[in-house]
Tab-separated table of C-alpha atoms and ligand atoms in Angstrom:
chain	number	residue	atom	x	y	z
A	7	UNK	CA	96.656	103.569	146.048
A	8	UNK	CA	98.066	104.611	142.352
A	9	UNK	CA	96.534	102.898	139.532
A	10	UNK	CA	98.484	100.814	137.358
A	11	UNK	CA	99.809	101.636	133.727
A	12	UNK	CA	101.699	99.477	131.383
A	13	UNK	CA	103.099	100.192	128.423
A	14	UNK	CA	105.528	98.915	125.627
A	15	UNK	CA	107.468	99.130	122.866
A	16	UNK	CA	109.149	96.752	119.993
A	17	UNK	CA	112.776	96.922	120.453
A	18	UNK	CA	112.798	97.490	116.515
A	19	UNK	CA	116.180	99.576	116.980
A	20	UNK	CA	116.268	103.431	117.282
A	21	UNK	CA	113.184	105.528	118.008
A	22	UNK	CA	111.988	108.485	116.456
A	23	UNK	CA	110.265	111.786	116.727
A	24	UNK	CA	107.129	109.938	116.131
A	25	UNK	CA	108.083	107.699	119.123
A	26	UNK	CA	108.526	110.654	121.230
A	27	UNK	CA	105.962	112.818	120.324
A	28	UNK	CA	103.071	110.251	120.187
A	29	UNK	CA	104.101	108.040	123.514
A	30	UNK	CA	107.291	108.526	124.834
A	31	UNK	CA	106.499	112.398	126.306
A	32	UNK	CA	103.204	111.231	127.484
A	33	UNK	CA	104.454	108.174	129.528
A	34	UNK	CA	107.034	110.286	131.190
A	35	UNK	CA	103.983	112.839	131.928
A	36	UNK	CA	102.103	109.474	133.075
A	37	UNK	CA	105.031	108.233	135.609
A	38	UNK	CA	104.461	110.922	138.183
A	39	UNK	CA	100.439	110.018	138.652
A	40	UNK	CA	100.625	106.036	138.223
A	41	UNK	CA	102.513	103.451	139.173
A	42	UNK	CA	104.027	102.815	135.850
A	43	UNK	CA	106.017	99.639	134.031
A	44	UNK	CA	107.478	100.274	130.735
A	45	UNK	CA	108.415	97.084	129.160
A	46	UNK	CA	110.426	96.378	126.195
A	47	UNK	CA	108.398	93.191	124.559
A	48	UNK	CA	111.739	91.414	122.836
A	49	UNK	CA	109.026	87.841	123.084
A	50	UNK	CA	106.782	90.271	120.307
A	51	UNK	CA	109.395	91.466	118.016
A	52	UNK	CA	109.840	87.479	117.550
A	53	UNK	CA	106.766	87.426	115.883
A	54	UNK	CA	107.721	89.795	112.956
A	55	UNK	CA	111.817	88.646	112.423
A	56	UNK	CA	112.475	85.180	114.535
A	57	UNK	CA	116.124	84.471	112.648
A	58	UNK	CA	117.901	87.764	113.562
A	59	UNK	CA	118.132	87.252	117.379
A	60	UNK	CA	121.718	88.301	117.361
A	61	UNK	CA	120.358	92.261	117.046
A	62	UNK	CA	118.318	92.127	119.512
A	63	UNK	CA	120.822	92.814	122.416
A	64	UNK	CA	121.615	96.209	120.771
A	65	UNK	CA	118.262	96.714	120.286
A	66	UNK	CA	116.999	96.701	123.700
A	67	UNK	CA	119.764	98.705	124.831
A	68	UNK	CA	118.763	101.428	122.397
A	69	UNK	CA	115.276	101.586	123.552
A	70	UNK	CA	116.526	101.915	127.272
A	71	UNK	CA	118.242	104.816	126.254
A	72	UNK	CA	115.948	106.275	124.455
A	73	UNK	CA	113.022	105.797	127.439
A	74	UNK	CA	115.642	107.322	129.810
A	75	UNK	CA	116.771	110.471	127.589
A	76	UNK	CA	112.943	111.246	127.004
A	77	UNK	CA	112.289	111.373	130.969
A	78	UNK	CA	111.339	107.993	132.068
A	79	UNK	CA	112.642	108.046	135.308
A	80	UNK	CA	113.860	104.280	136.746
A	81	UNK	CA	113.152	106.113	140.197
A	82	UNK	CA	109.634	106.437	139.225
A	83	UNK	CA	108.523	103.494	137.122
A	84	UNK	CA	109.528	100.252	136.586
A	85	UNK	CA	111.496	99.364	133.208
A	86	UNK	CA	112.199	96.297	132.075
A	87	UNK	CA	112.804	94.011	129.521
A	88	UNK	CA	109.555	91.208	128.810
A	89	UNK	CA	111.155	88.261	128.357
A	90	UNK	CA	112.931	88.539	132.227
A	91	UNK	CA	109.548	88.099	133.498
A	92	UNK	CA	108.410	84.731	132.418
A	93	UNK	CA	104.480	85.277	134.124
A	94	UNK	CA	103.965	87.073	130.836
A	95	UNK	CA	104.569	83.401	128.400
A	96	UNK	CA	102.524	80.923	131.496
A	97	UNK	CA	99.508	83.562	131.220
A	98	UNK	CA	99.927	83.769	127.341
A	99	UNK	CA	99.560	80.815	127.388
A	100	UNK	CA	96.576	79.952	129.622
A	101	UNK	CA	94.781	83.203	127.461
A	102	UNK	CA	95.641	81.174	124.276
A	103	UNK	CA	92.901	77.951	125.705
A	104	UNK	CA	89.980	81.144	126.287
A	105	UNK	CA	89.791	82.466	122.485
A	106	UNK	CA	89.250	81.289	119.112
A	107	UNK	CA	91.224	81.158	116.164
A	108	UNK	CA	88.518	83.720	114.158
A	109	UNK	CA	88.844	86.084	116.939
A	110	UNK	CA	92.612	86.591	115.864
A	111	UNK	CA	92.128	86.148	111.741
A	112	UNK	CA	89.901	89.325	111.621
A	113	UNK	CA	91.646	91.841	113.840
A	114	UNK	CA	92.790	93.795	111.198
A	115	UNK	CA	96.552	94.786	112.606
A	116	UNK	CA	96.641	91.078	111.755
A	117	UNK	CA	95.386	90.930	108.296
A	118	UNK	CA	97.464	93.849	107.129
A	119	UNK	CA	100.508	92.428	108.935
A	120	UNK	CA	99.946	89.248	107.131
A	121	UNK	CA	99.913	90.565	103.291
A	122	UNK	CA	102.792	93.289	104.318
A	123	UNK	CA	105.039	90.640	105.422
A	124	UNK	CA	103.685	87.178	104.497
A	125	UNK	CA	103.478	85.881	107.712
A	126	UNK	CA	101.502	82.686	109.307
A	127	UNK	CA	103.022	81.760	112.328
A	128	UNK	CA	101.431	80.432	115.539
A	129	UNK	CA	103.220	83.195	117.063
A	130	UNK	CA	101.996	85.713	114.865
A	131	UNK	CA	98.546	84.956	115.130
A	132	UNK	CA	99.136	84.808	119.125
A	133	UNK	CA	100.340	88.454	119.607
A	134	UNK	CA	97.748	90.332	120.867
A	135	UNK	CA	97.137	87.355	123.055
A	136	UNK	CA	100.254	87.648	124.358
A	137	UNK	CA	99.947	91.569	124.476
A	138	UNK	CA	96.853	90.807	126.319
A	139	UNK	CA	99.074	88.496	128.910
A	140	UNK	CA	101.678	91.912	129.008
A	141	UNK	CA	98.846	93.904	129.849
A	142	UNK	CA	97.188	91.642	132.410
A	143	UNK	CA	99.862	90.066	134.204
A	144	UNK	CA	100.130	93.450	136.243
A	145	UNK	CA	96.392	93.872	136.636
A	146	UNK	CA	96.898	97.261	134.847
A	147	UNK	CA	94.251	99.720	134.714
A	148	UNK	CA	95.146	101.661	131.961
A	149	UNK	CA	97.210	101.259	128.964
A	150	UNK	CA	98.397	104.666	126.633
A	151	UNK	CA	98.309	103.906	123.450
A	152	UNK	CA	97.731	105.081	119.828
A	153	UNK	CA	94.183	104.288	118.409
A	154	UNK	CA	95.718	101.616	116.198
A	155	UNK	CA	96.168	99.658	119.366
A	156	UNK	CA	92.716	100.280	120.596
A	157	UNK	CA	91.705	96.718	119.879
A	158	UNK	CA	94.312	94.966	121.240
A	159	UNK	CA	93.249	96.580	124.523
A	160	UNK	CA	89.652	95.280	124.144
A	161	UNK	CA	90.397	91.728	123.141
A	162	UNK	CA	92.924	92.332	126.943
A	163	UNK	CA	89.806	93.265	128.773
A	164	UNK	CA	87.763	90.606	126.459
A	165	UNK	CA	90.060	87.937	127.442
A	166	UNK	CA	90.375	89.358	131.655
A	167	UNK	CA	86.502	89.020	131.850
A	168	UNK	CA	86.319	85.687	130.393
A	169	UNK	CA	88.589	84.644	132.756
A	170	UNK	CA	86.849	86.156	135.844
A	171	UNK	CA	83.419	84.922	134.505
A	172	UNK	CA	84.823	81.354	134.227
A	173	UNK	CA	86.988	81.125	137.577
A	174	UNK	CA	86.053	83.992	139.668
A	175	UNK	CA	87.017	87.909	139.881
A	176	UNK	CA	90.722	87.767	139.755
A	177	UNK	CA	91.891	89.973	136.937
A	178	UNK	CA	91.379	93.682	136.214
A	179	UNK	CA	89.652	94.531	132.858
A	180	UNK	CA	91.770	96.916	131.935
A	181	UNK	CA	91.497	100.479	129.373
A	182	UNK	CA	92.852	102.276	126.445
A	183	UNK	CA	93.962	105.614	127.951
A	184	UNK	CA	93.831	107.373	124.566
A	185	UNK	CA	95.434	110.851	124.746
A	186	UNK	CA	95.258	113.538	121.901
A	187	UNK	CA	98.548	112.684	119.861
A	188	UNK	CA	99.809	115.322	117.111
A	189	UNK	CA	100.032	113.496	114.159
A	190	UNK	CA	103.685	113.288	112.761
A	191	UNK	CA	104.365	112.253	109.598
A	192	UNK	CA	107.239	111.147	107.933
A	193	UNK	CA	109.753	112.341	105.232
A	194	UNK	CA	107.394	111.428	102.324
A	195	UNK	CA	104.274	112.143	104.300
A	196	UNK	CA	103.271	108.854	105.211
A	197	UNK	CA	103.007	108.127	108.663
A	198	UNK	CA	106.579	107.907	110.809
A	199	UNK	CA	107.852	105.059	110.889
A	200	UNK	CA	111.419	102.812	111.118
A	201	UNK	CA	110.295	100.583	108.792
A	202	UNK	CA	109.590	103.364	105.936
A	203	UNK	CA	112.839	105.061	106.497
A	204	UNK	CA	110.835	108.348	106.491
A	205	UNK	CA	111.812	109.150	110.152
A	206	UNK	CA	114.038	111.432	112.441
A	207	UNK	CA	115.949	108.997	114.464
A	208	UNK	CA	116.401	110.497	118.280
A	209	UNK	CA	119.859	109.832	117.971
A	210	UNK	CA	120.901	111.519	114.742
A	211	UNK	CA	123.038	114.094	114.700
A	212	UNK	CA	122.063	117.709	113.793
A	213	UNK	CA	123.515	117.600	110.654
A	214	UNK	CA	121.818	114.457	109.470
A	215	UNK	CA	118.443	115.966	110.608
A	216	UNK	CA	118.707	119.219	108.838
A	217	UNK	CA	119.939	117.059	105.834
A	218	UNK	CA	116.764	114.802	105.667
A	219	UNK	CA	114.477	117.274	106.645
A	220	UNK	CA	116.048	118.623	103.280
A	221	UNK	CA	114.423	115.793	101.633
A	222	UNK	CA	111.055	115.899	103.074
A	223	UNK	CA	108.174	115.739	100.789
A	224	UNK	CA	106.556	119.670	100.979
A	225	UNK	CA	102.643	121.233	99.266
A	226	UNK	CA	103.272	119.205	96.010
A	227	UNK	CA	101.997	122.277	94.449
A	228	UNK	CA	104.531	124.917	95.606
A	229	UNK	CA	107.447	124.210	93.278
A	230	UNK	CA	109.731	127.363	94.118
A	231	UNK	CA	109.896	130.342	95.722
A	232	UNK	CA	107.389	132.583	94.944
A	233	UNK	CA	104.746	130.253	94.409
A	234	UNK	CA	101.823	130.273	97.289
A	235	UNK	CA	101.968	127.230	99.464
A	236	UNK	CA	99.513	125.805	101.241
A	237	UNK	CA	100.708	124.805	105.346
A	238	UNK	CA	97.477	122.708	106.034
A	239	UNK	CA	98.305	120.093	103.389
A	240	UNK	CA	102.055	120.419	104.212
A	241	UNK	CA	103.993	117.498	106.400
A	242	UNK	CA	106.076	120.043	107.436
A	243	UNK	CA	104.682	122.344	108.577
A	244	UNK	CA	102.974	119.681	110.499
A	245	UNK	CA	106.053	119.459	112.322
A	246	UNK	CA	106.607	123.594	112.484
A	247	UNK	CA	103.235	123.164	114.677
A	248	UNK	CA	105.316	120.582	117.354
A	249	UNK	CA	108.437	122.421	117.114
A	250	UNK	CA	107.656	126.452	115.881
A	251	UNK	CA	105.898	127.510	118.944
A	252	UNK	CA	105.313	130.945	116.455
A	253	UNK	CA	104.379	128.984	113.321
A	254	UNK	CA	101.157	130.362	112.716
A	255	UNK	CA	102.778	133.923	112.632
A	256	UNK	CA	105.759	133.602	111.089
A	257	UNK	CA	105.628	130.454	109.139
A	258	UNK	CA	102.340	129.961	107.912
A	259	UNK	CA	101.167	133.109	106.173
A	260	UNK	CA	104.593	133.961	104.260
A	261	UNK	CA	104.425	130.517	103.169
A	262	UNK	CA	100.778	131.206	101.740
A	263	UNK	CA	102.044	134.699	100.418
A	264	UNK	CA	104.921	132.601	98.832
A	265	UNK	CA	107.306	135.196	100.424
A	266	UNK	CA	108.989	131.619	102.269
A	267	UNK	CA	110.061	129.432	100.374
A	268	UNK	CA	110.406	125.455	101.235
A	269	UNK	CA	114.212	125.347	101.838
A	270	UNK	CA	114.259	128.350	104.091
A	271	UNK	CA	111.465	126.715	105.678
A	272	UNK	CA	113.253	123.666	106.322
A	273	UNK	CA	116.363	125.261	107.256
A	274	UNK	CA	113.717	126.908	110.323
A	275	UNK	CA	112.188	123.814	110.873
A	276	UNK	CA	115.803	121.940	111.838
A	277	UNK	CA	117.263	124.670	113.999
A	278	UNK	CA	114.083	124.449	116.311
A	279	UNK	CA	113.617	120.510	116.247
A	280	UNK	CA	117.623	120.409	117.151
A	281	UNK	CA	116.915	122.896	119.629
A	282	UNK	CA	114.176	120.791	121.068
A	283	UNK	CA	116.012	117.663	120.584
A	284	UNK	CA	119.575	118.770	122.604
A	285	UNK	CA	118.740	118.362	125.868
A	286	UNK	CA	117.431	114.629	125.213
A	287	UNK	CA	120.654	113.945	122.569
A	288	UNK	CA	123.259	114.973	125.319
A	289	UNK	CA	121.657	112.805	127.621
A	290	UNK	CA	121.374	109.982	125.277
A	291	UNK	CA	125.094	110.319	124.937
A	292	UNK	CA	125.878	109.549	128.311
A	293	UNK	CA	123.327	106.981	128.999
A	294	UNK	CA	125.074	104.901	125.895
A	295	UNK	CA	128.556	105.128	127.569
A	296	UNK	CA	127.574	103.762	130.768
A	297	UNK	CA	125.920	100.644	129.408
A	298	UNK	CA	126.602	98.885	132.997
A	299	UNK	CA	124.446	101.368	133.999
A	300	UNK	CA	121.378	100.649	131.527
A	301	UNK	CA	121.831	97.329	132.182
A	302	UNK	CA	121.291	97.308	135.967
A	303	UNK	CA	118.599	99.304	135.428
A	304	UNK	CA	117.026	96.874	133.464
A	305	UNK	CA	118.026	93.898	135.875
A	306	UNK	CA	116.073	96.168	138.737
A	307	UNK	CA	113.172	96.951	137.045
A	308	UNK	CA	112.343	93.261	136.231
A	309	UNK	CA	112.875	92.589	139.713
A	310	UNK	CA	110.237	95.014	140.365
A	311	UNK	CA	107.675	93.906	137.432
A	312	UNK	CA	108.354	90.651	138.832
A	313	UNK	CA	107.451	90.843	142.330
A	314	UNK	CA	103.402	91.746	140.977
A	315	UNK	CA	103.409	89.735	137.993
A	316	UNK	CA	104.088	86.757	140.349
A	317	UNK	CA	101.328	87.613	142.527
A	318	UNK	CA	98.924	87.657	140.261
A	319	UNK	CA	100.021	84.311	139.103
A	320	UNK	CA	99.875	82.847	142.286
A	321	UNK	CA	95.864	84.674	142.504
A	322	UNK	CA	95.438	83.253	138.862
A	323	UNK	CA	96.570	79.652	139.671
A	324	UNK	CA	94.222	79.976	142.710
A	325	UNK	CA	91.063	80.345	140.724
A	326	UNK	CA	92.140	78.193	138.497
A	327	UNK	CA	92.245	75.762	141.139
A	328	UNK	CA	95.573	74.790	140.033
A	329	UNK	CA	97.630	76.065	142.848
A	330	UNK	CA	98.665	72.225	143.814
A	331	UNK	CA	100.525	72.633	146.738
A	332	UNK	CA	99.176	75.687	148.054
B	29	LIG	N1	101.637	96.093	120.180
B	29	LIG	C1	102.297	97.265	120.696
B	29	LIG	C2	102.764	98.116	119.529
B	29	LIG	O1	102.971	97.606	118.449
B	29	LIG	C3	103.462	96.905	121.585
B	29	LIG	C4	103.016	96.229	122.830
B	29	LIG	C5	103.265	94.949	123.219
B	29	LIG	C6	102.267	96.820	123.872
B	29	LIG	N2	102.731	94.691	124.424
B	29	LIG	C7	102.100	95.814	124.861
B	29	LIG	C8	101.720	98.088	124.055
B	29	LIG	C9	101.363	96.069	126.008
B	29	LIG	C10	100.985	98.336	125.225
B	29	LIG	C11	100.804	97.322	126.189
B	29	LIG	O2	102.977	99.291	119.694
């Protein structure tokens, strides 16, 4: 028997590099050993933006496409979209009676979530419960994730052995399958991310990459050409070591001897992550004009999450003596 992995993803709109590089190409490394769901939680993204609902069709679709062009293989693991399988809300729900209110105010993705974006909703506080519900719902072994998400996973295995201890071994405690992640940063050297606007969107086009990697922040000390640079404090040449297989011959020591200079550099730097990139782009363009397609896929891989997530309901609602008619 496989183990079980779940993962997900926001449906915040278009991916990135950072997506791809720090999940996305592990997951479709992960499909082949595990039995594997990839959902796309549309419930969580609720938490952060409630009143724009009308993007959120688009943005699912996006995601698809961009879990299909990077691998992810609807052959091989089931993906779906969270809100089609309602066993996530009912156990979200029963999770939300086993943990206290403190337990959620000091996780800190919650207190820095809060002051970014002023938010205090039930809902809010109640996401990692409700990641915990994503999580458990399939009795999932393992879940790959970044470190920033470690926590999350613990309160999931918190909340799965408080529920075993109180009704009986039913659920799997399930954990973090951390894998070494390059770090990628963004345009200004923060780390990638949509909401920053520092990223490489998987979809752009080649132009629009080589013309924001022509904005990207460089050694703040290496003004022009000439002038020795220094790769280790450089975001990118961060990305030269994901996408220059030869970087630390031919990149890094004529940018120390100032011989390379930072727009030659990032000239490099956007033929190879294009290069990299064009196999996953031209498949990205015909996933998005067969949307009947993405959409099927979608309809069959909740069927599949569904089928386990309701038997472990029906196992839950056993132990929980609240299997009336059973
Ligand atoms: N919180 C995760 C993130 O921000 C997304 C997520 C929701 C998730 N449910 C999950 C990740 C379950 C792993 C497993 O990236």
């Amino acid at each position: 028997m496989k183990e079980t992995i779940l993962s997900g993803m926001q449906p915040s709109g278009e991916l990135h590099i950072g997506n791809l590089e720090a999940a996305l190409k592990n997951w479709v490394r992960l499909q082949d050993e595990y039995s594997m769901y990839c959902c796309i939680v549309d419930w969580h993204a609720l938490t952060g933006d409630y009143q724009h609902t009308e993007i959120l069709k688009e943005r699912v679709f996006e995601v698809a496409v961009d879990y299909m062009s990077a691998g992810l293989d609807p052959e091989k693991c089931a993906i779906f979209i969270q809100s089609d399988v309602k066993e996530h809300a009912e156990l979200h729900l029963l999770f939300s009676m086993m943990i206290t209110v403190p337990t959620l105010t000091r996780l800190p993705t919650y207190l820095e979530k809060k002051e970014q974006k002023n938010l205090d909703s039930y809902g809010f506080l109640g996401y990692p419960v409700l990641q915990a519900a994503d999580i458990c719902v399939y009795n999932a072994d393992k879940v790959p994730v970044g470190k920033d998400q470690e926590k999350h996973i613990w309160l999931a295995a918190d909340l799965a052995k408080r529920f075993n201890s109180l009704y009986g071994d039913t659920l799997v405690e399930p954990q973090v399958l951390l894998t070494p992640i390059p770090t990628i940063l963004g345009l200004d050297g923060r780390k990638m991310s949509k909401s920053l606007d520092n990223h490489i969107a998987l979809g752009a086009t080649e132009e629009e990459t080589a013309a924001r990697l022509r904005k990207m922040f460089t050694d703040p000390e290496k003004l022009r050409k000439g002038d020795p640079g220094r790769p280790e404090v450089c975001p990118v040449y961060m990305l030269h070591q994901v996408y220059t297989p030869s970087h630390k011959e031919e990149i890094a020591p004529p940018c120390r001897s100032g011989e390379l200079g930072c727009v030659d550099c990032k000239r490099q730097l956007a033929e190879n992550l294009n290069t990299s990139l064009r196999p996953l782009r031209e498949k990205r363009v015909v996933l998005t004009q067969n949307p009947d397609y993405i959409w099927d896929v979608l309809k069959n891989g909740a069927g599949r999450a569904k089928e386990r997530a309701r038997t472990v309901m029906q196992q839950v609602r056993a132990a929980m003596k609240m299997d009336y008619y059973g």
